[in-house]
Structure formats: structure tokens, C-alpha cells
PDB file of C-alpha atoms in Angstrom:
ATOM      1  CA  UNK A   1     -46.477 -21.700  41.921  1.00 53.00           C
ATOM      2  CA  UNK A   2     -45.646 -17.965  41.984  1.00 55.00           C
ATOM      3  CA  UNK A   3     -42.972 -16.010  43.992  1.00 62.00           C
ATOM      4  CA  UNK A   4     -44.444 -13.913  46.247  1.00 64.00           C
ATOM      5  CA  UNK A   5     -44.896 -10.403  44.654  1.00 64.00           C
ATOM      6  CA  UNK A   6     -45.474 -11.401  41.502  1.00 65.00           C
ATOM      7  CA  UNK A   7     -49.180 -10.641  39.982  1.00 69.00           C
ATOM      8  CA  UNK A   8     -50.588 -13.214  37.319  1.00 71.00           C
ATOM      9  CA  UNK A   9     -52.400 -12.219  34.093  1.00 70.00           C
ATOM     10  CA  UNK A  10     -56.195 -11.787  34.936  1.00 80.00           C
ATOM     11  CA  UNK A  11     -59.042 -12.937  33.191  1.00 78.00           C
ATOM     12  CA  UNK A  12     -60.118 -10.279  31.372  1.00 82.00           C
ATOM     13  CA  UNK A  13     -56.364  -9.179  30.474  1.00 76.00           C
ATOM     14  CA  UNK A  14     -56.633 -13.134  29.476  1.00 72.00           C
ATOM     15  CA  UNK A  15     -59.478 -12.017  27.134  1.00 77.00           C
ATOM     16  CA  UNK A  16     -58.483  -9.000  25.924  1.00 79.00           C
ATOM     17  CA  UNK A  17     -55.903 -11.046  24.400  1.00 79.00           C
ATOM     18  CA  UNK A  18     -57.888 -13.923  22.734  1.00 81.00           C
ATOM     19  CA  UNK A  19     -60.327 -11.100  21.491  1.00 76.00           C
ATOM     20  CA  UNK A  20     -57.112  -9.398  19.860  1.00 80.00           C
ATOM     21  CA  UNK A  21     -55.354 -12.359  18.180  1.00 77.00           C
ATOM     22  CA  UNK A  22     -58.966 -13.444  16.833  1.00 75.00           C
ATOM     23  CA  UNK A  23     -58.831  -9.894  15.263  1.00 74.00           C
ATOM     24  CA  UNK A  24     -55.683  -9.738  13.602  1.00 72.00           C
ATOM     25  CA  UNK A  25     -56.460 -13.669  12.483  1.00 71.00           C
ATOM     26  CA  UNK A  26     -59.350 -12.809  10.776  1.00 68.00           C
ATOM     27  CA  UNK A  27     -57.258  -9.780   9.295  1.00 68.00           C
ATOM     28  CA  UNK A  28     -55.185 -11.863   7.568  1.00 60.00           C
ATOM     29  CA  UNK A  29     -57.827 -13.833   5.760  1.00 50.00           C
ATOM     30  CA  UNK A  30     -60.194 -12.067   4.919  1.00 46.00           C
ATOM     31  CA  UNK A  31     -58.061 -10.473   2.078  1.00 47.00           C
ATOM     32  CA  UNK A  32     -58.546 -12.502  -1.369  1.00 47.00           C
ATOM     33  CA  UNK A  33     -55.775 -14.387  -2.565  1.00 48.00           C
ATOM     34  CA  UNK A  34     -52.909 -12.737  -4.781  1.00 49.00           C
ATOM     35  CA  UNK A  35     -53.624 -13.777  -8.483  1.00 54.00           C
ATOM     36  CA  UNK A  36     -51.408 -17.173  -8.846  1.00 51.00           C
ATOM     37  CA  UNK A  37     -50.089 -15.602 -12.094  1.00 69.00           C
ATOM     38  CA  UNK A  38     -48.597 -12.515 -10.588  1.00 76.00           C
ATOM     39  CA  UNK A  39     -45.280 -14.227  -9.391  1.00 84.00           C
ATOM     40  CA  UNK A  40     -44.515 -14.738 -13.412  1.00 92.00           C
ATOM     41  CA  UNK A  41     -45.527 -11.245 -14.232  1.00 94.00           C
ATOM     42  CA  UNK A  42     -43.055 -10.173 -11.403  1.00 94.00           C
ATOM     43  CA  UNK A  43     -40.628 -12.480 -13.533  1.00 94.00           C
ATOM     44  CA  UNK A  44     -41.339 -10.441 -16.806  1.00 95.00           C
ATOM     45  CA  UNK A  45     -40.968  -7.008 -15.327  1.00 95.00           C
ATOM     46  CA  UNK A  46     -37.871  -8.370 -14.233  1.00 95.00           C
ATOM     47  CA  UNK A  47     -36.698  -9.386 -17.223  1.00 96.00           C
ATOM     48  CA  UNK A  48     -37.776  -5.993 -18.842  1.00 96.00           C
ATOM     49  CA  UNK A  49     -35.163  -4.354 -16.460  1.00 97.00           C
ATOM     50  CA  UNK A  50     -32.657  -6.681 -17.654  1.00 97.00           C
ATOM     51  CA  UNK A  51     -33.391  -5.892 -21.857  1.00 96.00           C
ATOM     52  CA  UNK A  52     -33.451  -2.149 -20.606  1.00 96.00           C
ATOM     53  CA  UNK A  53     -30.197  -2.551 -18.989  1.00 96.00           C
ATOM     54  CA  UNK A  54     -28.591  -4.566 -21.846  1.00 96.00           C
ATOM     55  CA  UNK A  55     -30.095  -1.818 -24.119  1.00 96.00           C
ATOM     56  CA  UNK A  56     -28.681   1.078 -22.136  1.00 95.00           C
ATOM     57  CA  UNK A  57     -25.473   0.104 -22.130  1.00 96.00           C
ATOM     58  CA  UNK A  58     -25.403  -0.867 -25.533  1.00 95.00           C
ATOM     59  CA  UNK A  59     -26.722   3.258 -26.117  1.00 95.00           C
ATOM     60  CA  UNK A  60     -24.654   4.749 -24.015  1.00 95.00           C
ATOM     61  CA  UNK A  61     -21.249   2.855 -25.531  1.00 95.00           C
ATOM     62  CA  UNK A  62     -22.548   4.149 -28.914  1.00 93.00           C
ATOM     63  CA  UNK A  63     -22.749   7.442 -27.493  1.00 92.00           C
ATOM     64  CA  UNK A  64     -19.084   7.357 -25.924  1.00 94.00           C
ATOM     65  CA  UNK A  65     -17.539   5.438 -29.139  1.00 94.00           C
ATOM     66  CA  UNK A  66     -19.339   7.286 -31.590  1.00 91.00           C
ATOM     67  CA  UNK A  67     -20.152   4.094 -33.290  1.00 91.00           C
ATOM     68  CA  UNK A  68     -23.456   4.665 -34.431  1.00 86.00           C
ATOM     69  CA  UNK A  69     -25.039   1.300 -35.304  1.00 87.00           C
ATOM     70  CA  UNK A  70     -24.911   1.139 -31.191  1.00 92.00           C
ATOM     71  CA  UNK A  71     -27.820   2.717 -29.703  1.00 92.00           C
ATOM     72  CA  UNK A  72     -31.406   2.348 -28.820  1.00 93.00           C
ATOM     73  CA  UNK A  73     -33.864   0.605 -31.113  1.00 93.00           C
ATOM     74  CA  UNK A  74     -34.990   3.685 -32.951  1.00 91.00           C
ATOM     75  CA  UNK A  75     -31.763   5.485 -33.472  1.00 90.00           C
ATOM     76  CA  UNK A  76     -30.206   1.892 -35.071  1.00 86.00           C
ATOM     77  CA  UNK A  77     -32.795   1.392 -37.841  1.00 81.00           C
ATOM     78  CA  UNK A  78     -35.746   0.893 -36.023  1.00 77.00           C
ATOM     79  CA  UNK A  79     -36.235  -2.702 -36.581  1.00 89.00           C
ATOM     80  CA  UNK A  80     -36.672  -5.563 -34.241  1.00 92.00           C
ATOM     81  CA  UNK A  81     -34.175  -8.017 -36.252  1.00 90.00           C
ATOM     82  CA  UNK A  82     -31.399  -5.043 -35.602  1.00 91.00           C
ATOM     83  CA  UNK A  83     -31.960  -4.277 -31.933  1.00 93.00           C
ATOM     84  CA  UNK A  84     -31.717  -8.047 -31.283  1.00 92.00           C
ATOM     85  CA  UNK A  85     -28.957  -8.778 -33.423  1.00 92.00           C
ATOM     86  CA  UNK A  86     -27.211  -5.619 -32.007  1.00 93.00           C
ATOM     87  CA  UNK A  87     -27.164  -6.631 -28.558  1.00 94.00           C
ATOM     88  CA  UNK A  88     -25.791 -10.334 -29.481  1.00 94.00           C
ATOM     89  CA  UNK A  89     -23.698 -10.053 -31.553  1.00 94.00           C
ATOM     90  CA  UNK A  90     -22.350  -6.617 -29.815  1.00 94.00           C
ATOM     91  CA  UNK A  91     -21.941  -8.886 -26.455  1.00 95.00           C
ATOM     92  CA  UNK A  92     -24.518  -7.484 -24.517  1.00 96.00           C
ATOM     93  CA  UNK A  93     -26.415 -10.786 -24.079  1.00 94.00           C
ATOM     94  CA  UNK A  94     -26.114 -13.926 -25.414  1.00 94.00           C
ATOM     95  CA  UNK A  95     -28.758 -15.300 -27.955  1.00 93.00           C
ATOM     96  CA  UNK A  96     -29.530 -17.707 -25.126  1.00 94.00           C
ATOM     97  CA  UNK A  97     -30.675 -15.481 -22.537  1.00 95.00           C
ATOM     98  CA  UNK A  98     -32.252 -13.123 -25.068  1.00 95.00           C
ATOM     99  CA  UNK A  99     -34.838 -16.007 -25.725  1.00 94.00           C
ATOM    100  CA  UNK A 100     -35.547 -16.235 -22.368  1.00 95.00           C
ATOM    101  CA  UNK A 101     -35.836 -12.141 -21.378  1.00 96.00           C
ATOM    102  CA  UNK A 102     -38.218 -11.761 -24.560  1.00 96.00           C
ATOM    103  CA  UNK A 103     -40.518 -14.944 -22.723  1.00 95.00           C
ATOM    104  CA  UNK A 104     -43.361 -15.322 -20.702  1.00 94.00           C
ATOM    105  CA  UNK A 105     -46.362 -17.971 -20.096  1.00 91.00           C
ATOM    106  CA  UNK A 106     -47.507 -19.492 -22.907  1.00 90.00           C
ATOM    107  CA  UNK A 107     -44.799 -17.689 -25.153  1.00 92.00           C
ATOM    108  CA  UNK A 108     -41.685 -19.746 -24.675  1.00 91.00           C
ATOM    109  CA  UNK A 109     -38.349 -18.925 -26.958  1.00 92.00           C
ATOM    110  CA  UNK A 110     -36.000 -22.009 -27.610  1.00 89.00           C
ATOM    111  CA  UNK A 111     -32.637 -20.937 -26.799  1.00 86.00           C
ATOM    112  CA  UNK A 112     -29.942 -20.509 -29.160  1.00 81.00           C
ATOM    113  CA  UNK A 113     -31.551 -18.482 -31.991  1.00 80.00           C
ATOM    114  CA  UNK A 114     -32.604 -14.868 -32.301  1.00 80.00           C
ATOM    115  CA  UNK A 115     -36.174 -14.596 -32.477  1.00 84.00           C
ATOM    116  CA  UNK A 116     -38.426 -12.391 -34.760  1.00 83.00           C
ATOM    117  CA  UNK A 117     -40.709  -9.534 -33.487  1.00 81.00           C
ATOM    118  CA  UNK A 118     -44.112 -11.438 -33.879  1.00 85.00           C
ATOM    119  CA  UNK A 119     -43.040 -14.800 -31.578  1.00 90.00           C
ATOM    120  CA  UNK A 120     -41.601 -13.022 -28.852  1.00 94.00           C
ATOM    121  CA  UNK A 121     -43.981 -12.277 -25.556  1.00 95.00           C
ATOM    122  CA  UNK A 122     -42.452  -9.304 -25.090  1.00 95.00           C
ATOM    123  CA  UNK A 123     -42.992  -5.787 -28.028  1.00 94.00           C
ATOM    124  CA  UNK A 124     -40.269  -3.937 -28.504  1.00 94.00           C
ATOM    125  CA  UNK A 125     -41.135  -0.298 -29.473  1.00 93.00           C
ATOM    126  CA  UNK A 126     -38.707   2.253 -31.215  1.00 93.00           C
ATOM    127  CA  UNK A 127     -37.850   4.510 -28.542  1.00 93.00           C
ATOM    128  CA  UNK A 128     -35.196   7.238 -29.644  1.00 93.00           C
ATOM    129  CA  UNK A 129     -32.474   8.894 -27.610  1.00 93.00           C
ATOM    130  CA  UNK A 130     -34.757  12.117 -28.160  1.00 94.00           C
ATOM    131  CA  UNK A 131     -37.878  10.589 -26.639  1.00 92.00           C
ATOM    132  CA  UNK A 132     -39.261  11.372 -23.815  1.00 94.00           C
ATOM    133  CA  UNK A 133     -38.530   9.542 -20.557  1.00 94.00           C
ATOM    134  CA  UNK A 134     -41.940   8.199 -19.685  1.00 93.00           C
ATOM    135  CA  UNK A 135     -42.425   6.625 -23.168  1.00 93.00           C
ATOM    136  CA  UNK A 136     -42.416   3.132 -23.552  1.00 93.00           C
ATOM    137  CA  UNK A 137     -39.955   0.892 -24.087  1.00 95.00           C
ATOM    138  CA  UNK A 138     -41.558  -2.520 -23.772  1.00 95.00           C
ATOM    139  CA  UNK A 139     -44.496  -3.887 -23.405  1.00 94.00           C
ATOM    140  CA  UNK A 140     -46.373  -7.404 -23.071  1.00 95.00           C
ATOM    141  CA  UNK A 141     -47.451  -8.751 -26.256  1.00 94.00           C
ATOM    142  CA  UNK A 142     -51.142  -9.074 -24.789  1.00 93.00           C
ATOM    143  CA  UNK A 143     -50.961  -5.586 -25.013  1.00 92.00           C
ATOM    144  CA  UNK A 144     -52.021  -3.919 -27.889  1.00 87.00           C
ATOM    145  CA  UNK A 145     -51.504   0.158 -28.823  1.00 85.00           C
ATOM    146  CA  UNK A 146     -53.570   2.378 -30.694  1.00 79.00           C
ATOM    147  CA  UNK A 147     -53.489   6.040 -31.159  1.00 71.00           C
ATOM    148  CA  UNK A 148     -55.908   7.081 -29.108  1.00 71.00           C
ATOM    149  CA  UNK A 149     -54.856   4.594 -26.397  1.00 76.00           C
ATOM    150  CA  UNK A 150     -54.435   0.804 -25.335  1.00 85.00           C
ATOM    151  CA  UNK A 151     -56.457  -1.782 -26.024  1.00 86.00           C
ATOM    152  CA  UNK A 152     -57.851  -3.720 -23.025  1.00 88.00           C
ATOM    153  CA  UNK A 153     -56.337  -7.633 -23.543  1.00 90.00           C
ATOM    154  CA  UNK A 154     -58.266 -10.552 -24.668  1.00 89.00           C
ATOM    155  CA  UNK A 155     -59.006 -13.092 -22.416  1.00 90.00           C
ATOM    156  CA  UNK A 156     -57.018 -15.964 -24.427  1.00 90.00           C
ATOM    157  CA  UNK A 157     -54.442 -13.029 -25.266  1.00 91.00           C
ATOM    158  CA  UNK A 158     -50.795 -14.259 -24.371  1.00 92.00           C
ATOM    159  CA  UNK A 159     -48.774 -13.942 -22.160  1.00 94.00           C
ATOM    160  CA  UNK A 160     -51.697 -12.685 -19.535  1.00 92.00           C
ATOM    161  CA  UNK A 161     -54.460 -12.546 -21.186  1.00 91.00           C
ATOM    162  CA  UNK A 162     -57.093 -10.217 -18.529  1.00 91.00           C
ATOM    163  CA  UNK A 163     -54.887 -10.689 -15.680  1.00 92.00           C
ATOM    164  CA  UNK A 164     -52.928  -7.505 -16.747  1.00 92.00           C
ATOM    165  CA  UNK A 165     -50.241  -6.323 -19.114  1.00 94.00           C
ATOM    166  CA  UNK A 166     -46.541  -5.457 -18.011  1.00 95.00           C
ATOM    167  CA  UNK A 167     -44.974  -2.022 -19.714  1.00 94.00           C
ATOM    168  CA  UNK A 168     -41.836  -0.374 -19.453  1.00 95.00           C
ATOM    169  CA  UNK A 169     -40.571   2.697 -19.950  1.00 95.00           C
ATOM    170  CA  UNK A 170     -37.641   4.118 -21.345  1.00 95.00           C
ATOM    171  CA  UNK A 171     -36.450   5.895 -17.993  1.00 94.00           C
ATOM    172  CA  UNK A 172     -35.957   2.830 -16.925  1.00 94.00           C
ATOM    173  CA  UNK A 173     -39.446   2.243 -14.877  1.00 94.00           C
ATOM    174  CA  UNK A 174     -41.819  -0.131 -15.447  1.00 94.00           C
ATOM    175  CA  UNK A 175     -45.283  -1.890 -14.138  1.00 93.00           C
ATOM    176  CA  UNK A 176     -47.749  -4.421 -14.093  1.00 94.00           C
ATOM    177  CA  UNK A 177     -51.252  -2.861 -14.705  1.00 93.00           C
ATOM    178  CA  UNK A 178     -54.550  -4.574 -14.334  1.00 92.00           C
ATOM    179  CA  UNK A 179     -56.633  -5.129 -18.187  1.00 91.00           C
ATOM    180  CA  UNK A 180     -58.661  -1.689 -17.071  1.00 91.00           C
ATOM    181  CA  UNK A 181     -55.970   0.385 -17.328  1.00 92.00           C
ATOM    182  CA  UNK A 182     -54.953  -0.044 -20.979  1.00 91.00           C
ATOM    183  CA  UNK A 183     -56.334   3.573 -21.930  1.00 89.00           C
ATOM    184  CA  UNK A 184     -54.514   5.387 -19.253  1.00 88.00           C
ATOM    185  CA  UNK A 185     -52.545   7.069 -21.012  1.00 86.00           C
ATOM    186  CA  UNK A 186     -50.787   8.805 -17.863  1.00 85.00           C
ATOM    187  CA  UNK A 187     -49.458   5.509 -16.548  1.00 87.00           C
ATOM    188  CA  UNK A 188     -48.362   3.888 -19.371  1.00 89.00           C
ATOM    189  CA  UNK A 189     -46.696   6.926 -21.208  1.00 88.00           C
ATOM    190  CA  UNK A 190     -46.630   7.710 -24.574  1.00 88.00           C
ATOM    191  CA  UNK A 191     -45.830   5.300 -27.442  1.00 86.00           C
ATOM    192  CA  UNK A 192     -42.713   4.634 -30.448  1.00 85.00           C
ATOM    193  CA  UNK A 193     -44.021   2.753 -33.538  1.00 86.00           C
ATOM    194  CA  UNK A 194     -43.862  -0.814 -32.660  1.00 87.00           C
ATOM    195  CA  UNK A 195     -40.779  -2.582 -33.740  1.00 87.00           C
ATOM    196  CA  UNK A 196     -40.906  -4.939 -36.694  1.00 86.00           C
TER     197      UNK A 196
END
């Protein structure tokens, strides 16, 4: 029973409700589902930041040392085996977590040993002090570059195959583009040789 006074909901205030919770209900479902892959590509770009980071530092204690074996990949000999061996044996990872930054989905690293350019699910371009900020720094290894643009991925390409490539660039952005955008230029940036 109510105190006196106070009013009650009425029955079309009742339905105005219902019709309004049966709206936003059918909101929420009628998106499609997020791809179940994208939570590991989230992964990668995170571990991207982390070789960036790592590789940053590395530069920029080169630049205040003046040692100049310290730097980024194309300013220390351009070569994958040097960049990698750099940043271990410099302290700025351990070969450990090195394996597991430069993995991804079907490309697993065992731990322990420094891995070569062609088993790692993660490319490694020669980006130079000089270069320009939106060129890239990493990229998927289901991602392949050409001069006159990416490649769109295979479907049995790994790590993503057509679910979408990850790149990153050397000012320190990255992101995870769908398979159609491999020729657009103007979001992935411009391109290093690949390091070998």
C-alpha cells in the first residue's frame, strides 16, 4: 500500500519503459561479434610498443654516449641478427622475452635463444634516425611490402592470415588494419628495407 500523496507509475509510463529496454536490448545484439582473434592482435600491438620502447632507449643511449653500435636497426648495420643481439646483450631485454615480443599465433619463439629474421612473427624493417616519423618500424609477418604498396595477406598467411595485419611506426604509433588496407599507403606509412 501507498502513503497518501504518493502517485504510482501508470501504464503507459509502464510501457514506455518495456518498449525502451526492448530497444536498447536489441541494440546490443544486433552488432556482429568482435573477431575471436582480435584479443591476440591487441597482444601483438602490444608487444610492438614494448620492442619500440626497448629500441628507443637503446637509440637514444647511443645518442647520449656516443657509442655508435647503439641505435636503431638501420643506423647499427641494418641487420636483424644485430638489432636483436644489440638489445640483449646491451640489457634492454632479455633473450627470453625477446622470443616472446617477436611472437604471435601460430609463430611461437622458444625462449632462451635469439631468433633469426625469417622465424619470427613479427618483420623488423631498417628504420634510420633520419627517417621519417610515420615510417614503419614493424610489421606482422603476414604482411608483405612491395614498392608500390602492401600486399593483401593470404588466407593461411601467419600470424593472421585475412583477419588483418598489425604495423608500427617509428613515432611510436601503431595499428591493426583489416587485409583491405594493405595498399594504403597513408595509414601504414612509408617503408625501410626489410631487415635480414
Amino acid at each position: 500500500m501507498k502513503p497518501p500523496g504518493e502517485k504510482a507509475l501508470t501504464v503507459t509510463e509502464l510501457l514506455v519503459i518495456i518498449v525502451v529496454l526492448v530497444v536498447l536490448m536489441s541494440l546490443g545484439t544486433s552488432y556482429p561479434p568482435l573477431n575471436p582473434g582480435r584479443g591476440q592482435m591487441f597482444q601483438t600491438l602490444s608487444n610492438m610498443k614494448q620492442l619500440h620502447l626497448a629500441t628507443q632507449q637503446m637509440a637514444l643511449d647511443g645518442t647520449t654516449t656516443g657509442e655508435t653500435n647503439l641505435g636503431l636497426p638501420g643506423d647499427t648495420g641494418g641487420t636483424f641478427s644485430n638489432w636483436s643481439r644489440l638489445l640483449v646483450e646491451s640489457n634492454y631485454l632479455r633473450a627470453d622475452d625477446l622470443a616472446k615480443l617477436l611472437s604471435a599465433p601460430g609463430i611461437v619463439l622458444k625462449p632462451g635463444k635469439i631468433p633469426t629474421s625469417n622465424t619470427t612473427a613479427v618483420l623488423v624493417y631498417a628504420t634510420k634516425e633520419q627517417s621519417e616519423a610515420n615510417e614503419v618500424f614493424l610489421s606482422t609477418a603476414n604482411f608483405t611490402n612491395t614498392p608500390s604498396g602492401g600486399l593483401p595477406p593470404l588466407a593461411d598467411a601467419k600470424p593472421y592470415g585475412t583477419n588483418g595485419f598489425i604495423v608500427f611506426r617509428k613515432a611510436g604509433d601503431g595499428a591493426i588494419l583489416k587485409s583491405t588496407q594493405a595498399g594504403s599507403t597513408n595509414l601504414i606509412g612509408g617503408f625501410a628495407p626489410l631487415l635480414q
